[in-house]
Amino acid sequence: MNSVIKVSITVTDTLNQIQLSKEFMMTKDNISSPINFDRKVSSEKFINEASLEVRCTMTVTDFESFQTCQKKEIIRKFESNYVPSITTAELKDHLEVILDGDEDNRVTIFVQGDVFQVHRTMLCSNSSVFAAMFEHDTSEKINNRIDIDDISVETVGEILSFMYFGSTSKLSLQKAIDVYTAADKYAILRLKKKCSDFLISNLSKESVLDILILADRHGDEELKESTIKFLMNKKAADIIESDEFLLFIESESELARCIILHTLKNTSK
């Protein structure tokens, strides 16, 4: 069985204060690799210690469990990157303050009866689609107005939060799908990648087929490949045998063909 060993090494002085420390993962691929320590004190003090104690802790985990822990850690990192959710009204207030005194740069976005006031330069620097709207004498450029009728107010708010503050509120599966779709439409590539990574890290038996269809519709090969690999996992084998998958094959024959080809390719290796 493939195993992963978590190793923790510390060197303490006579006062039980840690002078050197190192934590790392050991596998069969790096078992002979040298270990480098970061010094926390001066070399002179370290050398002059009369007594040093070395402690080494090793925890052995099977590889499959290690992968599960890694996935949980990735999800935790994703969640830590999200700012607390703010209401649409609070976002508008923030934008109004930022826009104060910059009227020549103001663009109004109309979304399903709601309105956002934003910087034209902010839209154009984050989206090639928005930038194209203001390159020629378009109605958007002439009126400094953008009408959006196929995306929810909440999703537009997430897009603007990402543009201005570099993050979104904490994503759910549906919110990630909605923001991903909007980010793809307006070519906000960093936001699309962020949502794609979230979807990959949160694939489940219940969502994988919907995510596969989403990836195919938006030409996202990385997301598509990840969903197909998930389907090929032994733990997800019952999906292939379900009635839902039979309906999927009928409605998405080309995607079903991709899954079959992927299976044959891996079988022949």
PDB file of C-alpha atoms in Angstrom:
ATOM      1  CA  MET A   1       0.000   0.000   0.000  1.00  0.00           C
ATOM      2  CA  ASN A   2       1.295   3.498  -0.847  1.00  0.00           C
ATOM      3  CA  SER A   3       1.840   5.559   2.282  1.00  0.00           C
ATOM      4  CA  VAL A   4       2.565   9.171   3.138  1.00  0.00           C
ATOM      5  CA  ILE A   5       4.598  10.008   6.242  1.00  0.00           C
ATOM      6  CA  LYS A   6       4.170  13.375   7.960  1.00  0.00           C
ATOM      7  CA  VAL A   7       7.457  14.233   9.695  1.00  0.00           C
ATOM      8  CA  SER A   8       7.918  16.920  12.332  1.00  0.00           C
ATOM      9  CA  ILE A   9      11.448  17.613  13.636  1.00  0.00           C
ATOM     10  CA  THR A  10      12.345  20.156  16.323  1.00  0.00           C
ATOM     11  CA  VAL A  11      15.601  21.029  18.080  1.00  0.00           C
ATOM     12  CA  THR A  12      15.200  22.565  21.545  1.00  0.00           C
ATOM     13  CA  ASP A  13      17.705  24.076  23.973  1.00  0.00           C
ATOM     14  CA  THR A  14      18.057  23.616  27.735  1.00  0.00           C
ATOM     15  CA  LEU A  15      15.176  26.054  28.319  1.00  0.00           C
ATOM     16  CA  ASN A  16      12.957  23.963  26.059  1.00  0.00           C
ATOM     17  CA  GLN A  17      12.854  26.762  23.493  1.00  0.00           C
ATOM     18  CA  ILE A  18      12.701  25.688  19.866  1.00  0.00           C
ATOM     19  CA  GLN A  19      15.900  26.609  17.992  1.00  0.00           C
ATOM     20  CA  LEU A  20      15.189  24.776  14.727  1.00  0.00           C
ATOM     21  CA  SER A  21      12.032  23.216  13.339  1.00  0.00           C
ATOM     22  CA  LYS A  22      10.863  21.532  10.180  1.00  0.00           C
ATOM     23  CA  GLU A  23       7.637  19.857   9.067  1.00  0.00           C
ATOM     24  CA  PHE A  24       7.289  18.033   5.759  1.00  0.00           C
ATOM     25  CA  MET A  25       5.657  15.134   3.922  1.00  0.00           C
ATOM     26  CA  MET A  26       7.708  12.071   2.977  1.00  0.00           C
ATOM     27  CA  THR A  27       6.735   9.670   0.184  1.00  0.00           C
ATOM     28  CA  LYS A  28       8.593   6.988  -1.722  1.00  0.00           C
ATOM     29  CA  ASP A  29       9.542   9.674  -4.263  1.00  0.00           C
ATOM     30  CA  ASN A  30      11.357  11.999  -1.853  1.00  0.00           C
ATOM     31  CA  ILE A  31      12.507   9.648   0.921  1.00  0.00           C
ATOM     32  CA  SER A  32      16.191  10.397   0.179  1.00  0.00           C
ATOM     33  CA  SER A  33      15.815  14.168  -0.179  1.00  0.00           C
ATOM     34  CA  PRO A  34      17.982  16.378   2.095  1.00  0.00           C
ATOM     35  CA  ILE A  35      16.289  18.323   4.903  1.00  0.00           C
ATOM     36  CA  ASN A  36      16.983  22.061   5.196  1.00  0.00           C
ATOM     37  CA  PHE A  37      16.232  24.009   8.363  1.00  0.00           C
ATOM     38  CA  ASP A  38      15.419  27.692   8.796  1.00  0.00           C
ATOM     39  CA  ARG A  39      17.479  29.236  11.553  1.00  0.00           C
ATOM     40  CA  LYS A  40      15.416  31.116  14.158  1.00  0.00           C
ATOM     41  CA  VAL A  41      18.405  32.306  16.204  1.00  0.00           C
ATOM     42  CA  SER A  42      21.958  33.417  15.508  1.00  0.00           C
ATOM     43  CA  SER A  43      24.529  30.717  14.697  1.00  0.00           C
ATOM     44  CA  GLU A  44      26.754  31.790  17.624  1.00  0.00           C
ATOM     45  CA  LYS A  45      24.017  31.233  20.217  1.00  0.00           C
ATOM     46  CA  PHE A  46      23.062  27.950  18.583  1.00  0.00           C
ATOM     47  CA  ILE A  47      26.634  26.600  18.593  1.00  0.00           C
ATOM     48  CA  ASN A  48      27.281  27.616  22.193  1.00  0.00           C
ATOM     49  CA  GLU A  49      24.351  25.609  23.581  1.00  0.00           C
ATOM     50  CA  ALA A  50      25.666  22.977  25.998  1.00  0.00           C
ATOM     51  CA  SER A  51      22.731  20.653  25.499  1.00  0.00           C
ATOM     52  CA  LEU A  52      20.291  20.265  22.630  1.00  0.00           C
ATOM     53  CA  GLU A  53      17.370  17.895  22.295  1.00  0.00           C
ATOM     54  CA  VAL A  54      16.114  16.587  18.954  1.00  0.00           C
ATOM     55  CA  ARG A  55      12.489  15.467  18.706  1.00  0.00           C
ATOM     56  CA  CYS A  56      11.042  13.699  15.706  1.00  0.00           C
ATOM     57  CA  THR A  57       7.378  12.812  15.255  1.00  0.00           C
ATOM     58  CA  MET A  58       6.259  10.660  12.326  1.00  0.00           C
ATOM     59  CA  THR A  59       2.641   9.990  11.331  1.00  0.00           C
ATOM     60  CA  VAL A  60       1.989   7.358   8.649  1.00  0.00           C
ATOM     61  CA  THR A  61      -1.141   7.768   6.504  1.00  0.00           C
ATOM     62  CA  ASP A  62      -2.331   5.735   3.529  1.00  0.00           C
ATOM     63  CA  PHE A  63      -2.188   7.694   0.283  1.00  0.00           C
ATOM     64  CA  GLU A  64      -5.963   7.773  -0.281  1.00  0.00           C
ATOM     65  CA  SER A  65      -6.596   9.333   3.134  1.00  0.00           C
ATOM     66  CA  PHE A  66      -3.808  11.826   2.478  1.00  0.00           C
ATOM     67  CA  GLN A  67      -5.485  12.897  -0.777  1.00  0.00           C
ATOM     68  CA  THR A  68      -8.772  13.393   1.112  1.00  0.00           C
ATOM     69  CA  CYS A  69      -6.996  15.583   3.680  1.00  0.00           C
ATOM     70  CA  GLN A  70      -5.369  17.570   0.890  1.00  0.00           C
ATOM     71  CA  LYS A  71      -8.769  18.199  -0.697  1.00  0.00           C
ATOM     72  CA  LYS A  72     -10.157  19.440   2.631  1.00  0.00           C
ATOM     73  CA  GLU A  73      -7.160  21.740   3.012  1.00  0.00           C
ATOM     74  CA  ILE A  74      -7.694  23.157  -0.491  1.00  0.00           C
ATOM     75  CA  ILE A  75     -11.354  23.838   0.318  1.00  0.00           C
ATOM     76  CA  ARG A  76     -10.320  25.510   3.592  1.00  0.00           C
ATOM     77  CA  LYS A  77      -7.919  27.774   1.688  1.00  0.00           C
ATOM     78  CA  PHE A  78     -10.655  28.643  -0.793  1.00  0.00           C
ATOM     79  CA  GLU A  79     -13.014  29.605   2.003  1.00  0.00           C
ATOM     80  CA  SER A  80     -10.362  31.744   3.682  1.00  0.00           C
ATOM     81  CA  ASN A  81     -10.037  33.797   0.483  1.00  0.00           C
ATOM     82  CA  TYR A  82     -13.652  34.931   0.537  1.00  0.00           C
ATOM     83  CA  VAL A  83     -14.621  38.166   2.195  1.00  0.00           C
ATOM     84  CA  PRO A  84     -17.754  38.312   4.326  1.00  0.00           C
ATOM     85  CA  SER A  85     -20.848  38.794   2.193  1.00  0.00           C
ATOM     86  CA  ILE A  86     -22.138  42.348   1.889  1.00  0.00           C
ATOM     87  CA  THR A  87     -25.574  43.360   0.736  1.00  0.00           C
ATOM     88  CA  THR A  88     -26.239  44.973  -2.607  1.00  0.00           C
ATOM     89  CA  ALA A  89     -27.058  48.235  -0.806  1.00  0.00           C
ATOM     90  CA  GLU A  90     -23.721  48.161   1.066  1.00  0.00           C
ATOM     91  CA  LEU A  91     -21.830  47.495  -2.165  1.00  0.00           C
ATOM     92  CA  LYS A  92     -23.557  50.441  -3.824  1.00  0.00           C
ATOM     93  CA  ASP A  93     -22.618  52.687  -0.895  1.00  0.00           C
ATOM     94  CA  HIS A  94     -18.964  51.630  -1.207  1.00  0.00           C
ATOM     95  CA  LEU A  95     -18.965  52.293  -4.946  1.00  0.00           C
ATOM     96  CA  GLU A  96     -20.601  55.697  -4.498  1.00  0.00           C
ATOM     97  CA  VAL A  97     -17.863  56.772  -2.106  1.00  0.00           C
ATOM     98  CA  ILE A  98     -15.129  55.507  -4.445  1.00  0.00           C
ATOM     99  CA  LEU A  99     -16.737  57.270  -7.436  1.00  0.00           C
ATOM    100  CA  ASP A 100     -17.111  60.622  -5.704  1.00  0.00           C
ATOM    101  CA  GLY A 101     -15.425  63.327  -7.799  1.00  0.00           C
ATOM    102  CA  ASP A 102     -14.848  61.056 -10.789  1.00  0.00           C
ATOM    103  CA  GLU A 103     -17.969  61.772 -12.831  1.00  0.00           C
ATOM    104  CA  ASP A 104     -16.263  61.485 -16.222  1.00  0.00           C
ATOM    105  CA  ASN A 105     -15.419  57.888 -15.410  1.00  0.00           C
ATOM    106  CA  ARG A 106     -18.893  56.899 -14.208  1.00  0.00           C
ATOM    107  CA  VAL A 107     -20.909  54.164 -15.934  1.00  0.00           C
ATOM    108  CA  THR A 108     -24.379  53.031 -14.892  1.00  0.00           C
ATOM    109  CA  ILE A 109     -25.224  49.336 -15.017  1.00  0.00           C
ATOM    110  CA  PHE A 110     -28.938  48.498 -15.121  1.00  0.00           C
ATOM    111  CA  VAL A 111     -29.696  44.977 -13.880  1.00  0.00           C
ATOM    112  CA  GLN A 112     -33.268  43.712 -13.653  1.00  0.00           C
ATOM    113  CA  GLY A 113     -34.633  46.976 -12.273  1.00  0.00           C
ATOM    114  CA  ASP A 114     -31.581  47.650 -10.080  1.00  0.00           C
ATOM    115  CA  VAL A 115     -28.720  50.057 -10.690  1.00  0.00           C
ATOM    116  CA  PHE A 116     -24.946  50.000 -10.033  1.00  0.00           C
ATOM    117  CA  GLN A 117     -22.680  53.025 -10.498  1.00  0.00           C
ATOM    118  CA  VAL A 118     -19.144  51.934 -11.425  1.00  0.00           C
ATOM    119  CA  HIS A 119     -15.875  53.114 -12.955  1.00  0.00           C
ATOM    120  CA  ARG A 120     -15.566  52.599 -16.690  1.00  0.00           C
ATOM    121  CA  THR A 121     -11.823  52.007 -16.280  1.00  0.00           C
ATOM    122  CA  MET A 122     -12.477  49.285 -13.692  1.00  0.00           C
ATOM    123  CA  LEU A 123     -14.836  47.443 -16.049  1.00  0.00           C
ATOM    124  CA  CYS A 124     -12.506  47.740 -19.027  1.00  0.00           C
ATOM    125  CA  SER A 125      -9.352  46.684 -17.171  1.00  0.00           C
ATOM    126  CA  ASN A 126     -11.018  43.495 -15.910  1.00  0.00           C
ATOM    127  CA  SER A 127     -13.061  42.501 -18.956  1.00  0.00           C
ATOM    128  CA  SER A 128     -12.185  42.580 -22.644  1.00  0.00           C
ATOM    129  CA  VAL A 129     -15.911  42.386 -23.404  1.00  0.00           C
ATOM    130  CA  PHE A 130     -16.683  45.534 -21.422  1.00  0.00           C
ATOM    131  CA  ALA A 131     -13.610  47.186 -22.927  1.00  0.00           C
ATOM    132  CA  ALA A 132     -14.908  46.490 -26.452  1.00  0.00           C
ATOM    133  CA  MET A 133     -18.167  48.261 -25.601  1.00  0.00           C
ATOM    134  CA  PHE A 134     -16.292  51.546 -25.146  1.00  0.00           C
ATOM    135  CA  GLU A 135     -13.860  51.325 -28.071  1.00  0.00           C
ATOM    136  CA  HIS A 136     -16.244  52.694 -30.702  1.00  0.00           C
ATOM    137  CA  ASP A 137     -19.403  54.824 -30.830  1.00  0.00           C
ATOM    138  CA  THR A 138     -21.593  52.194 -29.261  1.00  0.00           C
ATOM    139  CA  SER A 139     -24.739  52.969 -27.282  1.00  0.00           C
ATOM    140  CA  GLU A 140     -22.859  51.988 -24.113  1.00  0.00           C
ATOM    141  CA  LYS A 141     -20.143  54.546 -24.799  1.00  0.00           C
ATOM    142  CA  ILE A 142     -22.515  57.309 -25.875  1.00  0.00           C
ATOM    143  CA  ASN A 143     -24.876  56.883 -22.916  1.00  0.00           C
ATOM    144  CA  ASN A 144     -22.365  55.573 -20.343  1.00  0.00           C
ATOM    145  CA  ARG A 145     -24.917  52.861 -19.689  1.00  0.00           C
ATOM    146  CA  ILE A 146     -24.854  49.050 -19.747  1.00  0.00           C
ATOM    147  CA  ASP A 147     -28.047  46.982 -19.660  1.00  0.00           C
ATOM    148  CA  ILE A 148     -27.845  43.431 -18.308  1.00  0.00           C
ATOM    149  CA  ASP A 149     -31.033  41.395 -18.356  1.00  0.00           C
ATOM    150  CA  ASP A 150     -29.838  37.784 -18.204  1.00  0.00           C
ATOM    151  CA  ILE A 151     -27.814  37.853 -14.971  1.00  0.00           C
ATOM    152  CA  SER A 152     -29.144  38.306 -11.447  1.00  0.00           C
ATOM    153  CA  VAL A 153     -28.448  41.375  -9.312  1.00  0.00           C
ATOM    154  CA  GLU A 154     -26.607  39.194  -6.797  1.00  0.00           C
ATOM    155  CA  THR A 155     -24.301  37.762  -9.459  1.00  0.00           C
ATOM    156  CA  VAL A 156     -23.470  41.198 -10.871  1.00  0.00           C
ATOM    157  CA  GLY A 157     -22.724  42.277  -7.305  1.00  0.00           C
ATOM    158  CA  GLU A 158     -20.272  39.362  -6.956  1.00  0.00           C
ATOM    159  CA  ILE A 159     -18.571  40.369 -10.214  1.00  0.00           C
ATOM    160  CA  LEU A 160     -18.157  43.961  -9.062  1.00  0.00           C
ATOM    161  CA  SER A 161     -16.945  42.865  -5.622  1.00  0.00           C
ATOM    162  CA  PHE A 162     -14.270  40.788  -7.332  1.00  0.00           C
ATOM    163  CA  MET A 163     -13.252  43.657  -9.621  1.00  0.00           C
ATOM    164  CA  TYR A 164     -12.986  46.209  -6.826  1.00  0.00           C
ATOM    165  CA  PHE A 165     -11.972  44.133  -3.810  1.00  0.00           C
ATOM    166  CA  GLY A 166     -10.328  41.075  -5.380  1.00  0.00           C
ATOM    167  CA  SER A 167     -12.682  38.514  -3.886  1.00  0.00           C
ATOM    168  CA  THR A 168     -16.240  37.278  -3.656  1.00  0.00           C
ATOM    169  CA  SER A 169     -18.463  36.330  -0.772  1.00  0.00           C
ATOM    170  CA  LYS A 170     -18.327  32.683   0.322  1.00  0.00           C
ATOM    171  CA  LEU A 171     -19.371  30.549  -2.627  1.00  0.00           C
ATOM    172  CA  SER A 172     -22.029  27.871  -2.678  1.00  0.00           C
ATOM    173  CA  LEU A 173     -22.315  25.412  -5.559  1.00  0.00           C
ATOM    174  CA  GLN A 174     -25.116  27.333  -7.293  1.00  0.00           C
ATOM    175  CA  LYS A 175     -23.511  30.718  -6.692  1.00  0.00           C
ATOM    176  CA  ALA A 176     -20.227  29.445  -8.142  1.00  0.00           C
ATOM    177  CA  ILE A 177     -22.059  28.186 -11.250  1.00  0.00           C
ATOM    178  CA  ASP A 178     -23.878  31.514 -11.701  1.00  0.00           C
ATOM    179  CA  VAL A 179     -20.735  33.610 -11.228  1.00  0.00           C
ATOM    180  CA  TYR A 180     -18.708  31.257 -13.441  1.00  0.00           C
ATOM    181  CA  THR A 181     -21.265  31.616 -16.252  1.00  0.00           C
ATOM    182  CA  ALA A 182     -21.299  35.409 -15.989  1.00  0.00           C
ATOM    183  CA  ALA A 183     -17.507  35.617 -15.755  1.00  0.00           C
ATOM    184  CA  ASP A 184     -17.206  33.565 -18.931  1.00  0.00           C
ATOM    185  CA  LYS A 185     -19.718  35.751 -20.768  1.00  0.00           C
ATOM    186  CA  TYR A 186     -17.766  38.919 -19.957  1.00  0.00           C
ATOM    187  CA  ALA A 187     -14.302  37.313 -20.194  1.00  0.00           C
ATOM    188  CA  ILE A 188     -13.358  38.016 -16.588  1.00  0.00           C
ATOM    189  CA  LEU A 189     -10.782  35.268 -16.710  1.00  0.00           C
ATOM    190  CA  ARG A 190      -9.402  35.357 -13.167  1.00  0.00           C
ATOM    191  CA  LEU A 191     -12.885  35.156 -11.699  1.00  0.00           C
ATOM    192  CA  LYS A 192     -13.843  32.339 -14.063  1.00  0.00           C
ATOM    193  CA  LYS A 193     -10.719  30.404 -13.007  1.00  0.00           C
ATOM    194  CA  LYS A 194     -11.500  31.006  -9.341  1.00  0.00           C
ATOM    195  CA  CYS A 195     -15.005  29.596  -9.745  1.00  0.00           C
ATOM    196  CA  SER A 196     -13.738  26.700 -11.861  1.00  0.00           C
ATOM    197  CA  ASP A 197     -11.215  25.747  -9.167  1.00  0.00           C
ATOM    198  CA  PHE A 198     -13.966  25.897  -6.554  1.00  0.00           C
ATOM    199  CA  LEU A 199     -16.225  23.631  -8.626  1.00  0.00           C
ATOM    200  CA  ILE A 200     -13.411  21.110  -9.151  1.00  0.00           C
ATOM    201  CA  SER A 201     -12.683  21.017  -5.423  1.00  0.00           C
ATOM    202  CA  ASN A 202     -16.359  20.493  -4.610  1.00  0.00           C
ATOM    203  CA  LEU A 203     -17.311  17.848  -7.173  1.00  0.00           C
ATOM    204  CA  SER A 204     -19.805  15.325  -5.837  1.00  0.00           C
ATOM    205  CA  LYS A 205     -21.928  12.484  -7.171  1.00  0.00           C
ATOM    206  CA  GLU A 206     -24.923  14.803  -7.141  1.00  0.00           C
ATOM    207  CA  SER A 207     -23.284  17.657  -9.062  1.00  0.00           C
ATOM    208  CA  VAL A 208     -20.717  16.067 -11.383  1.00  0.00           C
ATOM    209  CA  LEU A 209     -22.970  15.606 -14.429  1.00  0.00           C
ATOM    210  CA  ASP A 210     -24.278  19.167 -14.233  1.00  0.00           C
ATOM    211  CA  ILE A 211     -20.712  20.491 -13.885  1.00  0.00           C
ATOM    212  CA  LEU A 212     -19.600  18.385 -16.859  1.00  0.00           C
ATOM    213  CA  ILE A 213     -22.356  19.912 -19.008  1.00  0.00           C
ATOM    214  CA  LEU A 214     -21.397  23.394 -17.744  1.00  0.00           C
ATOM    215  CA  ALA A 215     -17.728  22.824 -18.622  1.00  0.00           C
ATOM    216  CA  ASP A 216     -18.634  21.608 -22.103  1.00  0.00           C
ATOM    217  CA  ARG A 217     -20.954  24.563 -22.776  1.00  0.00           C
ATOM    218  CA  HIS A 218     -18.211  27.020 -21.856  1.00  0.00           C
ATOM    219  CA  GLY A 219     -15.297  25.241 -23.490  1.00  0.00           C
ATOM    220  CA  ASP A 220     -13.468  24.731 -20.198  1.00  0.00           C
ATOM    221  CA  GLU A 221     -11.227  21.732 -20.902  1.00  0.00           C
ATOM    222  CA  GLU A 222      -9.624  21.700 -17.451  1.00  0.00           C
ATOM    223  CA  LEU A 223     -12.984  21.586 -15.691  1.00  0.00           C
ATOM    224  CA  LYS A 224     -14.293  19.052 -18.207  1.00  0.00           C
ATOM    225  CA  GLU A 225     -11.282  16.775 -17.718  1.00  0.00           C
ATOM    226  CA  SER A 226     -11.630  16.959 -13.922  1.00  0.00           C
ATOM    227  CA  THR A 227     -15.304  15.962 -14.020  1.00  0.00           C
ATOM    228  CA  ILE A 228     -14.628  13.023 -16.319  1.00  0.00           C
ATOM    229  CA  LYS A 229     -11.821  11.816 -14.048  1.00  0.00           C
ATOM    230  CA  PHE A 230     -14.212  12.087 -11.100  1.00  0.00           C
ATOM    231  CA  LEU A 231     -16.724   9.920 -12.941  1.00  0.00           C
ATOM    232  CA  MET A 232     -14.019   7.308 -13.563  1.00  0.00           C
ATOM    233  CA  ASN A 233     -13.245   7.095  -9.853  1.00  0.00           C
ATOM    234  CA  LYS A 234     -14.334   3.777  -8.331  1.00  0.00           C
ATOM    235  CA  LYS A 235     -16.227   5.598  -5.604  1.00  0.00           C
ATOM    236  CA  ALA A 236     -18.385   7.250  -8.257  1.00  0.00           C
ATOM    237  CA  ALA A 237     -19.029   4.059 -10.238  1.00  0.00           C
ATOM    238  CA  ASP A 238     -22.673   3.918  -9.165  1.00  0.00           C
ATOM    239  CA  ILE A 239     -23.308   7.138 -11.113  1.00  0.00           C
ATOM    240  CA  ILE A 240     -22.615   5.288 -14.368  1.00  0.00           C
ATOM    241  CA  GLU A 241     -25.182   2.682 -13.392  1.00  0.00           C
ATOM    242  CA  SER A 242     -27.913   5.160 -12.439  1.00  0.00           C
ATOM    243  CA  ASP A 243     -31.052   6.123 -14.364  1.00  0.00           C
ATOM    244  CA  GLU A 244     -29.837   9.695 -14.301  1.00  0.00           C
ATOM    245  CA  PHE A 245     -26.773   8.697 -16.308  1.00  0.00           C
ATOM    246  CA  LEU A 246     -28.949   6.941 -18.891  1.00  0.00           C
ATOM    247  CA  LEU A 247     -30.905  10.161 -19.370  1.00  0.00           C
ATOM    248  CA  PHE A 248     -27.591  12.016 -19.572  1.00  0.00           C
ATOM    249  CA  ILE A 249     -26.428   9.742 -22.391  1.00  0.00           C
ATOM    250  CA  GLU A 250     -29.637  10.361 -24.334  1.00  0.00           C
ATOM    251  CA  SER A 251     -29.439  14.146 -24.044  1.00  0.00           C
ATOM    252  CA  GLU A 252     -25.640  14.578 -24.109  1.00  0.00           C
ATOM    253  CA  SER A 253     -24.438  11.916 -26.527  1.00  0.00           C
ATOM    254  CA  GLU A 254     -21.209  13.744 -27.418  1.00  0.00           C
ATOM    255  CA  LEU A 255     -20.209  14.098 -23.787  1.00  0.00           C
ATOM    256  CA  ALA A 256     -21.042  10.429 -23.214  1.00  0.00           C
ATOM    257  CA  ARG A 257     -18.711   9.616 -26.106  1.00  0.00           C
ATOM    258  CA  CYS A 258     -15.937  11.650 -24.408  1.00  0.00           C
ATOM    259  CA  ILE A 259     -16.397   9.623 -21.229  1.00  0.00           C
ATOM    260  CA  ILE A 260     -16.208   6.334 -23.153  1.00  0.00           C
ATOM    261  CA  LEU A 261     -13.061   7.443 -25.020  1.00  0.00           C
ATOM    262  CA  HIS A 262     -11.468   8.543 -21.766  1.00  0.00           C
ATOM    263  CA  THR A 263     -12.262   5.145 -20.218  1.00  0.00           C
ATOM    264  CA  LEU A 264     -10.824   3.238 -23.188  1.00  0.00           C
ATOM    265  CA  LYS A 265      -7.708   5.407 -23.171  1.00  0.00           C
ATOM    266  CA  ASN A 266      -7.035   4.695 -19.506  1.00  0.00           C
ATOM    267  CA  THR A 267      -7.832   0.999 -19.878  1.00  0.00           C
ATOM    268  CA  SER A 268      -5.286   0.590 -22.673  1.00  0.00           C
ATOM    269  CA  LYS A 269      -2.442   2.064 -20.588  1.00  0.00           C
TER     270      LYS A 269
END
